[in-house]
Amino acid sequence: AYNEYKYILLATPLAVLLFVMIMKLAGPVMPKKTLSHNEAGSSVTSSQLRPGDSPYNFIFGNPRFDSIHGRSLLIKNMTGLDAIICIDETGAITEWNAQAEVVFGWSRNEAIGMPLTNIIPERYRKAHLQGLTHYLATGKGPILNKRVELVGLRKNGFEFPLELAVAPNIISGRRLFSAFIRDISDRKRAEQLLAATASELVELHGH
């Protein structure tokens, strides 16, 4: 009985410590917030955000940015944790913010006009193209307007886990898609560490 209590006393603070580590490493999961707009073309930072909505609600709901040019200025200068990428109905990248440069390694000048498949691992490209074709034909897509976890590809060829939300929209007669992406590598590493430690504790307790 003493040994059982000893393992419980050891495991409890360790589990709490690991939980705190995960929270610090992972950060908030795609926090919902609305951007408070500055003048078009000026930087928008997290200190200027209002809580309550998501970034794409602001981009697609603000009448000041009903033009492609206006939204382009907003997205280009938007800063924060989310990489924001827009593509047109051909799959070509039309917008690429500063955080997208950090996450994927491509500069804005390099990325604009590039096919989105360049940042998708080769084994998933066919599914992406089929999904785009299906949406254009039916107006439906399995990953639209929801948060999903996928795998991204950096310029250097390394893959990484990401969290993605995609919003379709028609602007000035053009059908566009905006993706809000977050690198969740740290979160996944923390989850793996927690799982491994829990497994070790179970094995230790079993002996």
PDB file of C-alpha atoms in Angstrom:
ATOM      1  CA  ALA A   1       0.000   0.000   0.000  1.00  0.00           C
ATOM      2  CA  TYR A   2       2.856   2.341   0.834  1.00  0.00           C
ATOM      3  CA  ASN A   3       4.409   1.836  -2.602  1.00  0.00           C
ATOM      4  CA  GLU A   4       1.110   2.672  -4.318  1.00  0.00           C
ATOM      5  CA  TYR A   5       0.781   5.940  -2.407  1.00  0.00           C
ATOM      6  CA  LYS A   6       4.431   6.725  -3.163  1.00  0.00           C
ATOM      7  CA  TYR A   7       3.809   6.411  -6.919  1.00  0.00           C
ATOM      8  CA  ILE A   8       0.701   8.586  -6.664  1.00  0.00           C
ATOM      9  CA  LEU A   9       2.626  11.287  -4.779  1.00  0.00           C
ATOM     10  CA  LEU A  10       5.390  11.205  -7.363  1.00  0.00           C
ATOM     11  CA  ALA A  11       3.084  11.161 -10.386  1.00  0.00           C
ATOM     12  CA  THR A  12       0.746  13.984  -9.361  1.00  0.00           C
ATOM     13  CA  PRO A  13       3.244  16.889  -9.307  1.00  0.00           C
ATOM     14  CA  LEU A  14       4.922  15.527 -12.446  1.00  0.00           C
ATOM     15  CA  ALA A  15       1.613  15.494 -14.300  1.00  0.00           C
ATOM     16  CA  VAL A  16       0.920  19.073 -13.183  1.00  0.00           C
ATOM     17  CA  LEU A  17       4.381  20.165 -14.323  1.00  0.00           C
ATOM     18  CA  LEU A  18       3.918  18.539 -17.738  1.00  0.00           C
ATOM     19  CA  PHE A  19       0.506  20.170 -18.109  1.00  0.00           C
ATOM     20  CA  VAL A  20       2.008  23.602 -17.420  1.00  0.00           C
ATOM     21  CA  MET A  21       4.764  22.879 -19.955  1.00  0.00           C
ATOM     22  CA  ILE A  22       2.194  21.987 -22.612  1.00  0.00           C
ATOM     23  CA  MET A  23       0.221  25.166 -21.991  1.00  0.00           C
ATOM     24  CA  LYS A  24       3.365  27.305 -22.317  1.00  0.00           C
ATOM     25  CA  LEU A  25       4.634  25.538 -25.424  1.00  0.00           C
ATOM     26  CA  ALA A  26       1.354  25.185 -27.267  1.00  0.00           C
ATOM     27  CA  GLY A  27      -0.212  28.532 -26.501  1.00  0.00           C
ATOM     28  CA  PRO A  28      -3.879  29.180 -27.350  1.00  0.00           C
ATOM     29  CA  VAL A  29      -5.472  27.058 -30.069  1.00  0.00           C
ATOM     30  CA  MET A  30      -6.355  29.399 -32.921  1.00  0.00           C
ATOM     31  CA  PRO A  31      -7.800  32.033 -30.520  1.00  0.00           C
ATOM     32  CA  LYS A  32     -10.954  33.707 -31.693  1.00  0.00           C
ATOM     33  CA  LYS A  33     -10.534  37.430 -32.100  1.00  0.00           C
ATOM     34  CA  THR A  34     -11.550  40.266 -34.382  1.00  0.00           C
ATOM     35  CA  LEU A  35      -9.026  42.685 -35.784  1.00  0.00           C
ATOM     36  CA  SER A  36      -9.598  46.323 -34.971  1.00  0.00           C
ATOM     37  CA  HIS A  37      -8.744  47.971 -38.271  1.00  0.00           C
ATOM     38  CA  ASN A  38      -6.170  50.692 -38.594  1.00  0.00           C
ATOM     39  CA  GLU A  39      -5.749  52.595 -41.800  1.00  0.00           C
ATOM     40  CA  ALA A  40      -5.460  50.185 -44.731  1.00  0.00           C
ATOM     41  CA  GLY A  41      -1.814  49.376 -45.206  1.00  0.00           C
ATOM     42  CA  SER A  42      -0.712  49.890 -41.603  1.00  0.00           C
ATOM     43  CA  SER A  43       0.278  46.980 -39.403  1.00  0.00           C
ATOM     44  CA  VAL A  44      -2.376  45.238 -37.331  1.00  0.00           C
ATOM     45  CA  THR A  45      -1.009  43.524 -34.217  1.00  0.00           C
ATOM     46  CA  SER A  46      -2.404  41.344 -31.457  1.00  0.00           C
ATOM     47  CA  SER A  47      -2.550  44.381 -29.149  1.00  0.00           C
ATOM     48  CA  GLN A  48      -5.195  45.855 -31.461  1.00  0.00           C
ATOM     49  CA  LEU A  49      -7.460  42.800 -31.416  1.00  0.00           C
ATOM     50  CA  ARG A  50     -10.913  42.652 -29.903  1.00  0.00           C
ATOM     51  CA  PRO A  51     -11.833  39.297 -28.303  1.00  0.00           C
ATOM     52  CA  GLY A  52     -14.883  37.419 -29.546  1.00  0.00           C
ATOM     53  CA  ASP A  53     -14.407  36.567 -33.207  1.00  0.00           C
ATOM     54  CA  SER A  54     -11.867  35.025 -35.550  1.00  0.00           C
ATOM     55  CA  PRO A  55      -9.526  36.877 -37.942  1.00  0.00           C
ATOM     56  CA  TYR A  56     -11.405  35.720 -41.028  1.00  0.00           C
ATOM     57  CA  ASN A  57     -14.686  37.106 -39.654  1.00  0.00           C
ATOM     58  CA  PHE A  58     -13.037  40.503 -39.694  1.00  0.00           C
ATOM     59  CA  ILE A  59     -11.508  40.111 -43.143  1.00  0.00           C
ATOM     60  CA  PHE A  60     -14.700  38.873 -44.748  1.00  0.00           C
ATOM     61  CA  GLY A  61     -17.134  40.931 -42.691  1.00  0.00           C
ATOM     62  CA  ASN A  62     -15.691  44.413 -42.848  1.00  0.00           C
ATOM     63  CA  PRO A  63     -17.299  46.599 -45.538  1.00  0.00           C
ATOM     64  CA  ARG A  64     -14.162  48.761 -45.711  1.00  0.00           C
ATOM     65  CA  PHE A  65     -12.366  45.818 -47.284  1.00  0.00           C
ATOM     66  CA  ASP A  66     -14.859  44.628 -49.874  1.00  0.00           C
ATOM     67  CA  SER A  67     -12.292  45.095 -52.620  1.00  0.00           C
ATOM     68  CA  ILE A  68      -9.439  42.748 -53.407  1.00  0.00           C
ATOM     69  CA  HIS A  69      -6.981  45.631 -53.039  1.00  0.00           C
ATOM     70  CA  GLY A  70      -8.276  46.591 -49.581  1.00  0.00           C
ATOM     71  CA  ARG A  71      -8.143  43.049 -48.254  1.00  0.00           C
ATOM     72  CA  SER A  72      -4.715  42.588 -49.800  1.00  0.00           C
ATOM     73  CA  LEU A  73      -3.368  45.528 -47.795  1.00  0.00           C
ATOM     74  CA  LEU A  74      -4.951  44.194 -44.615  1.00  0.00           C
ATOM     75  CA  ILE A  75      -3.641  40.638 -44.939  1.00  0.00           C
ATOM     76  CA  LYS A  76      -0.177  41.735 -46.069  1.00  0.00           C
ATOM     77  CA  ASN A  77       0.287  43.828 -42.942  1.00  0.00           C
ATOM     78  CA  MET A  78      -1.481  41.575 -40.462  1.00  0.00           C
ATOM     79  CA  THR A  79       0.859  40.268 -37.760  1.00  0.00           C
ATOM     80  CA  GLY A  80       0.316  37.661 -35.074  1.00  0.00           C
ATOM     81  CA  LEU A  81       0.535  33.920 -34.517  1.00  0.00           C
ATOM     82  CA  ASP A  82      -1.454  32.905 -37.595  1.00  0.00           C
ATOM     83  CA  ALA A  83       0.005  32.569 -41.060  1.00  0.00           C
ATOM     84  CA  ILE A  84      -2.617  33.884 -43.487  1.00  0.00           C
ATOM     85  CA  ILE A  85      -2.576  32.644 -47.062  1.00  0.00           C
ATOM     86  CA  CYS A  86      -5.100  33.296 -49.810  1.00  0.00           C
ATOM     87  CA  ILE A  87      -5.479  31.373 -53.058  1.00  0.00           C
ATOM     88  CA  ASP A  88      -7.686  31.816 -56.102  1.00  0.00           C
ATOM     89  CA  GLU A  89      -9.803  29.182 -57.813  1.00  0.00           C
ATOM     90  CA  THR A  90      -6.805  27.948 -59.808  1.00  0.00           C
ATOM     91  CA  GLY A  91      -4.911  27.153 -56.598  1.00  0.00           C
ATOM     92  CA  ALA A  92      -2.398  30.001 -57.030  1.00  0.00           C
ATOM     93  CA  ILE A  93      -1.359  31.983 -53.954  1.00  0.00           C
ATOM     94  CA  THR A  94      -2.664  35.563 -54.008  1.00  0.00           C
ATOM     95  CA  GLU A  95      -1.858  36.703 -50.449  1.00  0.00           C
ATOM     96  CA  TRP A  96       0.894  35.815 -47.977  1.00  0.00           C
ATOM     97  CA  ASN A  97       1.384  37.615 -44.680  1.00  0.00           C
ATOM     98  CA  ALA A  98       4.533  38.066 -42.589  1.00  0.00           C
ATOM     99  CA  GLN A  99       3.836  35.071 -40.355  1.00  0.00           C
ATOM    100  CA  ALA A 100       3.476  32.859 -43.437  1.00  0.00           C
ATOM    101  CA  GLU A 101       7.044  33.854 -44.314  1.00  0.00           C
ATOM    102  CA  VAL A 102       8.165  32.735 -40.853  1.00  0.00           C
ATOM    103  CA  VAL A 103       6.234  29.459 -40.866  1.00  0.00           C
ATOM    104  CA  PHE A 104       6.975  28.281 -44.410  1.00  0.00           C
ATOM    105  CA  GLY A 105      10.250  30.027 -45.226  1.00  0.00           C
ATOM    106  CA  TRP A 106       9.108  31.576 -48.515  1.00  0.00           C
ATOM    107  CA  SER A 107       9.176  35.372 -48.828  1.00  0.00           C
ATOM    108  CA  ARG A 108       6.030  37.157 -49.920  1.00  0.00           C
ATOM    109  CA  ASN A 109       7.575  37.956 -53.307  1.00  0.00           C
ATOM    110  CA  GLU A 110       8.460  34.302 -53.831  1.00  0.00           C
ATOM    111  CA  ALA A 111       5.073  33.011 -52.697  1.00  0.00           C
ATOM    112  CA  ILE A 112       2.685  35.260 -54.643  1.00  0.00           C
ATOM    113  CA  GLY A 113       1.656  33.420 -57.796  1.00  0.00           C
ATOM    114  CA  MET A 114       3.149  30.141 -56.573  1.00  0.00           C
ATOM    115  CA  PRO A 115       0.841  27.077 -56.530  1.00  0.00           C
ATOM    116  CA  LEU A 116      -0.371  26.188 -53.054  1.00  0.00           C
ATOM    117  CA  THR A 117       0.811  22.630 -53.653  1.00  0.00           C
ATOM    118  CA  ASN A 118       4.371  23.893 -53.068  1.00  0.00           C
ATOM    119  CA  ILE A 119       3.637  23.974 -49.318  1.00  0.00           C
ATOM    120  CA  ILE A 120       1.743  20.662 -49.271  1.00  0.00           C
ATOM    121  CA  PRO A 121       3.642  17.346 -48.946  1.00  0.00           C
ATOM    122  CA  GLU A 122       3.563  15.472 -52.245  1.00  0.00           C
ATOM    123  CA  ARG A 123       1.472  12.591 -50.907  1.00  0.00           C
ATOM    124  CA  TYR A 124      -1.395  15.012 -50.094  1.00  0.00           C
ATOM    125  CA  ARG A 125      -1.362  17.140 -53.253  1.00  0.00           C
ATOM    126  CA  LYS A 126      -3.752  14.980 -55.253  1.00  0.00           C
ATOM    127  CA  ALA A 127      -6.340  15.098 -52.445  1.00  0.00           C
ATOM    128  CA  HIS A 128      -6.004  18.898 -52.269  1.00  0.00           C
ATOM    129  CA  LEU A 129      -6.580  19.322 -56.007  1.00  0.00           C
ATOM    130  CA  GLN A 130      -9.546  16.943 -55.916  1.00  0.00           C
ATOM    131  CA  GLY A 131     -11.029  18.877 -53.012  1.00  0.00           C
ATOM    132  CA  LEU A 132     -10.640  22.188 -54.835  1.00  0.00           C
ATOM    133  CA  THR A 133     -12.265  20.784 -57.972  1.00  0.00           C
ATOM    134  CA  HIS A 134     -15.108  19.311 -55.916  1.00  0.00           C
ATOM    135  CA  TYR A 135     -15.795  22.640 -54.187  1.00  0.00           C
ATOM    136  CA  LEU A 136     -15.834  24.590 -57.453  1.00  0.00           C
ATOM    137  CA  ALA A 137     -18.354  22.099 -58.850  1.00  0.00           C
ATOM    138  CA  THR A 138     -20.591  21.687 -55.791  1.00  0.00           C
ATOM    139  CA  GLY A 139     -19.889  24.554 -53.383  1.00  0.00           C
ATOM    140  CA  LYS A 140     -19.056  22.018 -50.682  1.00  0.00           C
ATOM    141  CA  GLY A 141     -15.772  21.078 -49.030  1.00  0.00           C
ATOM    142  CA  PRO A 142     -15.023  18.776 -46.079  1.00  0.00           C
ATOM    143  CA  ILE A 143     -12.477  21.081 -44.405  1.00  0.00           C
ATOM    144  CA  LEU A 144     -14.075  24.476 -45.033  1.00  0.00           C
ATOM    145  CA  ASN A 145     -15.073  26.670 -42.079  1.00  0.00           C
ATOM    146  CA  LYS A 146     -13.690  24.286 -39.478  1.00  0.00           C
ATOM    147  CA  ARG A 147     -10.383  23.666 -37.737  1.00  0.00           C
ATOM    148  CA  VAL A 148      -8.383  20.654 -38.826  1.00  0.00           C
ATOM    149  CA  GLU A 149      -4.880  19.339 -38.244  1.00  0.00           C
ATOM    150  CA  LEU A 150      -2.770  18.613 -41.317  1.00  0.00           C
ATOM    151  CA  VAL A 151       0.878  18.497 -42.385  1.00  0.00           C
ATOM    152  CA  GLY A 152       2.697  21.408 -44.021  1.00  0.00           C
ATOM    153  CA  LEU A 153       5.901  21.605 -46.065  1.00  0.00           C
ATOM    154  CA  ARG A 154       8.532  24.267 -45.511  1.00  0.00           C
ATOM    155  CA  LYS A 155      10.767  25.705 -48.222  1.00  0.00           C
ATOM    156  CA  ASN A 156      13.679  23.680 -46.860  1.00  0.00           C
ATOM    157  CA  GLY A 157      11.750  20.446 -47.447  1.00  0.00           C
ATOM    158  CA  PHE A 158      10.927  19.717 -43.803  1.00  0.00           C
ATOM    159  CA  GLU A 159       7.380  18.739 -42.869  1.00  0.00           C
ATOM    160  CA  PHE A 160       5.597  19.968 -39.752  1.00  0.00           C
ATOM    161  CA  PRO A 161       2.154  19.630 -38.109  1.00  0.00           C
ATOM    162  CA  LEU A 162      -0.229  22.542 -38.489  1.00  0.00           C
ATOM    163  CA  GLU A 163      -3.703  23.637 -37.518  1.00  0.00           C
ATOM    164  CA  LEU A 164      -5.763  25.032 -40.371  1.00  0.00           C
ATOM    165  CA  ALA A 165      -9.024  26.910 -40.890  1.00  0.00           C
ATOM    166  CA  VAL A 166     -10.161  27.718 -44.446  1.00  0.00           C
ATOM    167  CA  ALA A 167     -12.850  30.242 -45.428  1.00  0.00           C
ATOM    168  CA  PRO A 168     -14.174  30.546 -49.003  1.00  0.00           C
ATOM    169  CA  ASN A 169     -15.427  33.889 -50.288  1.00  0.00           C
ATOM    170  CA  ILE A 170     -16.326  35.763 -53.472  1.00  0.00           C
ATOM    171  CA  ILE A 171     -14.693  39.183 -53.773  1.00  0.00           C
ATOM    172  CA  SER A 172     -15.178  41.472 -56.765  1.00  0.00           C
ATOM    173  CA  GLY A 173     -16.554  38.504 -58.687  1.00  0.00           C
ATOM    174  CA  ARG A 174     -13.559  36.277 -57.897  1.00  0.00           C
ATOM    175  CA  ARG A 175     -13.795  33.101 -55.871  1.00  0.00           C
ATOM    176  CA  LEU A 176     -11.025  33.125 -53.253  1.00  0.00           C
ATOM    177  CA  PHE A 177     -10.015  31.022 -50.269  1.00  0.00           C
ATOM    178  CA  SER A 178      -8.278  32.258 -47.137  1.00  0.00           C
ATOM    179  CA  ALA A 179      -6.342  29.854 -44.918  1.00  0.00           C
ATOM    180  CA  PHE A 180      -5.450  30.648 -41.309  1.00  0.00           C
ATOM    181  CA  ILE A 181      -2.549  28.428 -40.290  1.00  0.00           C
ATOM    182  CA  ARG A 182      -0.689  27.808 -37.056  1.00  0.00           C
ATOM    183  CA  ASP A 183       2.481  25.754 -36.581  1.00  0.00           C
ATOM    184  CA  ILE A 184       1.683  23.300 -33.765  1.00  0.00           C
ATOM    185  CA  SER A 185       5.072  21.565 -33.616  1.00  0.00           C
ATOM    186  CA  ASP A 186       5.677  22.591 -29.986  1.00  0.00           C
ATOM    187  CA  ARG A 187       2.233  21.406 -28.940  1.00  0.00           C
ATOM    188  CA  LYS A 188       2.749  18.019 -30.584  1.00  0.00           C
ATOM    189  CA  ARG A 189       6.153  17.585 -28.948  1.00  0.00           C
ATOM    190  CA  ALA A 190       4.645  18.392 -25.557  1.00  0.00           C
ATOM    191  CA  GLU A 191       1.807  15.915 -26.130  1.00  0.00           C
ATOM    192  CA  GLN A 192       4.308  13.213 -27.080  1.00  0.00           C
ATOM    193  CA  LEU A 193       6.367  13.950 -23.968  1.00  0.00           C
ATOM    194  CA  LEU A 194       3.281  13.724 -21.772  1.00  0.00           C
ATOM    195  CA  ALA A 195       2.220  10.436 -23.368  1.00  0.00           C
ATOM    196  CA  ALA A 196       5.703   8.949 -22.983  1.00  0.00           C
ATOM    197  CA  THR A 197       5.938  10.020 -19.346  1.00  0.00           C
ATOM    198  CA  ALA A 198       2.482   8.647 -18.574  1.00  0.00           C
ATOM    199  CA  SER A 199       3.473   5.351 -20.172  1.00  0.00           C
ATOM    200  CA  GLU A 200       6.627   5.209 -18.050  1.00  0.00           C
ATOM    201  CA  LEU A 201       4.631   5.888 -14.891  1.00  0.00           C
ATOM    202  CA  VAL A 202       2.177   3.122 -15.741  1.00  0.00           C
ATOM    203  CA  GLU A 203       5.034   0.721 -16.407  1.00  0.00           C
ATOM    204  CA  LEU A 204       6.758   1.739 -13.165  1.00  0.00           C
ATOM    205  CA  HIS A 205       3.558   1.321 -11.190  1.00  0.00           C
ATOM    206  CA  GLY A 206       2.993  -2.094 -12.744  1.00  0.00           C
ATOM    207  CA  HIS A 207       6.307  -3.257 -11.363  1.00  0.00           C
TER     208      HIS A 207
END
